[in-house]
Tab-separated table of N, CA and C in Angstrom:
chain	number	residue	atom	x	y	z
A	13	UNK	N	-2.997	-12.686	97.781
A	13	UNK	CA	-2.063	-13.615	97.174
A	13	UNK	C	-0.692	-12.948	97.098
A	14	UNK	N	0.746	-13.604	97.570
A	14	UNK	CA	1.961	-13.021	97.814
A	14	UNK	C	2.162	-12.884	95.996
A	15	UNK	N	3.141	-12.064	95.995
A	15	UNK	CA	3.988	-12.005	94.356
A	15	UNK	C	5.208	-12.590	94.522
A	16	UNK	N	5.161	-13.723	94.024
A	16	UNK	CA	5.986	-14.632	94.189
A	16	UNK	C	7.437	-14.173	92.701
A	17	UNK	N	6.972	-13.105	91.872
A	17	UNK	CA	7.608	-13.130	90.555
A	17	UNK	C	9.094	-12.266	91.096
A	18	UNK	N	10.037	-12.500	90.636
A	18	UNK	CA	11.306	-11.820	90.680
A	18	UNK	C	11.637	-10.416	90.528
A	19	UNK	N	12.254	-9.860	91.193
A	19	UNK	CA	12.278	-8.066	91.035
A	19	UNK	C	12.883	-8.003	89.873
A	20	UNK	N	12.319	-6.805	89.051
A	20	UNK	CA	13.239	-6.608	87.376
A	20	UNK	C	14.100	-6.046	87.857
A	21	UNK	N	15.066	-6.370	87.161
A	21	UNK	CA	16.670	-5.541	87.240
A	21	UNK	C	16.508	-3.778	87.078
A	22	UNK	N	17.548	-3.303	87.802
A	22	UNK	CA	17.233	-1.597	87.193
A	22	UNK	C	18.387	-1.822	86.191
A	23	UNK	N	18.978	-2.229	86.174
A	23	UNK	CA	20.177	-2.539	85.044
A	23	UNK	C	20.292	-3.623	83.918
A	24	UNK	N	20.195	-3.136	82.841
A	24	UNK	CA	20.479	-4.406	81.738
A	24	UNK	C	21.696	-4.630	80.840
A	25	UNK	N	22.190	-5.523	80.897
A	25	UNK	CA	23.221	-5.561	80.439
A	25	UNK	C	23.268	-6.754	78.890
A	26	UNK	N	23.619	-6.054	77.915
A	26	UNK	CA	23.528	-6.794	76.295
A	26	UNK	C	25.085	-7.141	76.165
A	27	UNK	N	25.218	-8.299	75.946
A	27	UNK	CA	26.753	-8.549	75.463
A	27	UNK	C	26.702	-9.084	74.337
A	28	UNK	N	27.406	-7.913	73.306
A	28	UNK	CA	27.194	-7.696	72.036
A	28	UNK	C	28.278	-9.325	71.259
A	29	UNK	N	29.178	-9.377	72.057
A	29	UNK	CA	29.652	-10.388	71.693
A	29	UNK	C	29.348	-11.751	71.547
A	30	UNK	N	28.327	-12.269	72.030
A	30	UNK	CA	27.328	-13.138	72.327
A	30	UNK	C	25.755	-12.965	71.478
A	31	UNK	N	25.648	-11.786	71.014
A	31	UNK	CA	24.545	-11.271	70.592
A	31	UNK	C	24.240	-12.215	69.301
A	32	UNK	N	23.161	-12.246	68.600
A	32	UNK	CA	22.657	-12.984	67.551
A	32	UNK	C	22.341	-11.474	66.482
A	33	UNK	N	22.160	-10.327	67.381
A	33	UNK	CA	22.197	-9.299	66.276
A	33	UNK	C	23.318	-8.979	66.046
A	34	UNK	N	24.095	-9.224	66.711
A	34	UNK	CA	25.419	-8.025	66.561
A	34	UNK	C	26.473	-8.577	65.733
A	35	UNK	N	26.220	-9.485	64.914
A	35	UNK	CA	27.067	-10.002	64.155
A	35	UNK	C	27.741	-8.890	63.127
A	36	UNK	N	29.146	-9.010	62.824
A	36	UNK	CA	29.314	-7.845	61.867
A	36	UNK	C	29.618	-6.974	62.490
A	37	UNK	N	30.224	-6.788	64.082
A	37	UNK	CA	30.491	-5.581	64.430
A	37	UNK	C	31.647	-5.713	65.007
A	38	UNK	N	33.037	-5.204	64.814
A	38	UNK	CA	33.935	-5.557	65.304
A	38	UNK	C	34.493	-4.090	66.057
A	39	UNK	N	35.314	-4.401	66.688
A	39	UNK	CA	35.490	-3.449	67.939
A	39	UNK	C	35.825	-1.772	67.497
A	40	UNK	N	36.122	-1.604	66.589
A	40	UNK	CA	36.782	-0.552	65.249
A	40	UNK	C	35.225	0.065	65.100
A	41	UNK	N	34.361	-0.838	64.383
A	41	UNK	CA	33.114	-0.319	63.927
A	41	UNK	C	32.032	0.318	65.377
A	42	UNK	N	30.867	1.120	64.674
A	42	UNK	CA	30.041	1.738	65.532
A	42	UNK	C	28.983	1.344	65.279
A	43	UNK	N	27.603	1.215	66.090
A	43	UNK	CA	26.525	0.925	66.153
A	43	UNK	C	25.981	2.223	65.494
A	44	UNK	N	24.847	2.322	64.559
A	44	UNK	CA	24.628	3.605	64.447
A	44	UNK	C	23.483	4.216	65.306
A	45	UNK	N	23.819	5.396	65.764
A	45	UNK	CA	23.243	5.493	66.691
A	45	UNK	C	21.166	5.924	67.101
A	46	UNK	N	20.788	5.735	65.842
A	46	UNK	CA	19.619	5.425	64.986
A	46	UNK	C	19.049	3.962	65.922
A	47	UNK	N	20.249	2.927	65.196
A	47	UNK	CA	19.955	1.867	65.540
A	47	UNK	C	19.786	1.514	67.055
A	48	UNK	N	20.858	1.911	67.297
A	48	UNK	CA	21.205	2.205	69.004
A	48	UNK	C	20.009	2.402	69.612
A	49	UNK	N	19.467	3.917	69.713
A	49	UNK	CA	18.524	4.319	70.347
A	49	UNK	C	16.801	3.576	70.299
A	50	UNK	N	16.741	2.460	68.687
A	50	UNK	CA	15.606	2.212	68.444
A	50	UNK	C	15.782	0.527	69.431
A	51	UNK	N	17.047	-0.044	69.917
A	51	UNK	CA	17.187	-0.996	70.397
A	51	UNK	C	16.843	-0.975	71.828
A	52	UNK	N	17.472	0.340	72.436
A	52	UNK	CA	17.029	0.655	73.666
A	52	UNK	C	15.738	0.917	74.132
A	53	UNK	N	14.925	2.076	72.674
A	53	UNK	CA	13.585	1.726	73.258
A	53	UNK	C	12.799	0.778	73.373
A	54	UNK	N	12.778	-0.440	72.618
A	54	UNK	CA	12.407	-1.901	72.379
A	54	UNK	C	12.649	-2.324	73.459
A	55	UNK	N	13.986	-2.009	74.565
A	55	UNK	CA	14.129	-2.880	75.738
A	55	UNK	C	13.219	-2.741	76.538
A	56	UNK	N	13.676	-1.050	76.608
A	56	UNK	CA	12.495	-0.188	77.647
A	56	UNK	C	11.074	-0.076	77.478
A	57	UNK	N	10.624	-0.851	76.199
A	57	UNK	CA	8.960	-0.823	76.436
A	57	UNK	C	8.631	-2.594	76.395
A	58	UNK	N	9.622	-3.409	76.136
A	58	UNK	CA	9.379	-5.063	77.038
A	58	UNK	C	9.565	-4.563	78.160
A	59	UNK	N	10.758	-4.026	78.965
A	59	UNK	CA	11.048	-4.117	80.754
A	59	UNK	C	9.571	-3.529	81.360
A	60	UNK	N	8.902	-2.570	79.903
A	60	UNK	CA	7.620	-1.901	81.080
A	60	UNK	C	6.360	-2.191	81.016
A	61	UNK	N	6.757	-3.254	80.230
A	61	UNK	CA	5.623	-4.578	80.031
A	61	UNK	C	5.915	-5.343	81.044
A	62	UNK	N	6.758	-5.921	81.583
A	62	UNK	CA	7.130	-6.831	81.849
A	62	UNK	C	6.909	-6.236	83.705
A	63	UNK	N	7.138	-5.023	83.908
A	63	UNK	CA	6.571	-4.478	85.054
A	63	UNK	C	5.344	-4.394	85.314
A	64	UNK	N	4.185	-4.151	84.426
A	64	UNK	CA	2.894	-3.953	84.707
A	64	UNK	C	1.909	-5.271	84.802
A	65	UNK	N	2.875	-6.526	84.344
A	65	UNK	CA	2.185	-8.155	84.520
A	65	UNK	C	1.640	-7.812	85.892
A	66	UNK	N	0.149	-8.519	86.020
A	66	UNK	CA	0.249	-8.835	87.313
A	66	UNK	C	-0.215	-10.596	87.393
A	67	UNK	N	0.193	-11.517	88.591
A	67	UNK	CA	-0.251	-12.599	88.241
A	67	UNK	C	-1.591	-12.993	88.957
């Protein structure tokens, strides 16, 4: 059976300005970087979920 599913991006891109979390952050202020790093791993363990689907 072909894999018909879409290649994952190697790149992700969050636009904080658009974001539903990122409210409250204006260009002056910093993400802390706590937060930062616990957001990125959250991406990186959906994207490596999201790699190991098979259909």
């Amino acid at each position: 059976m072909a894999n018909n599913l879409p290649s994952i991006p190697k790149q992700i891109t969050i636009c904080l300005e658009e974001s539903k979390y990122a409210h409250g952050f204006n260009q002056e202020n910093n993400i802390h970087s706590f937060n930062f790093n616990r957001v990125l791993s959250l991406i990186d363990n959906q994207v490596s979920k999201k790699g190991g689907q098979k259909s």
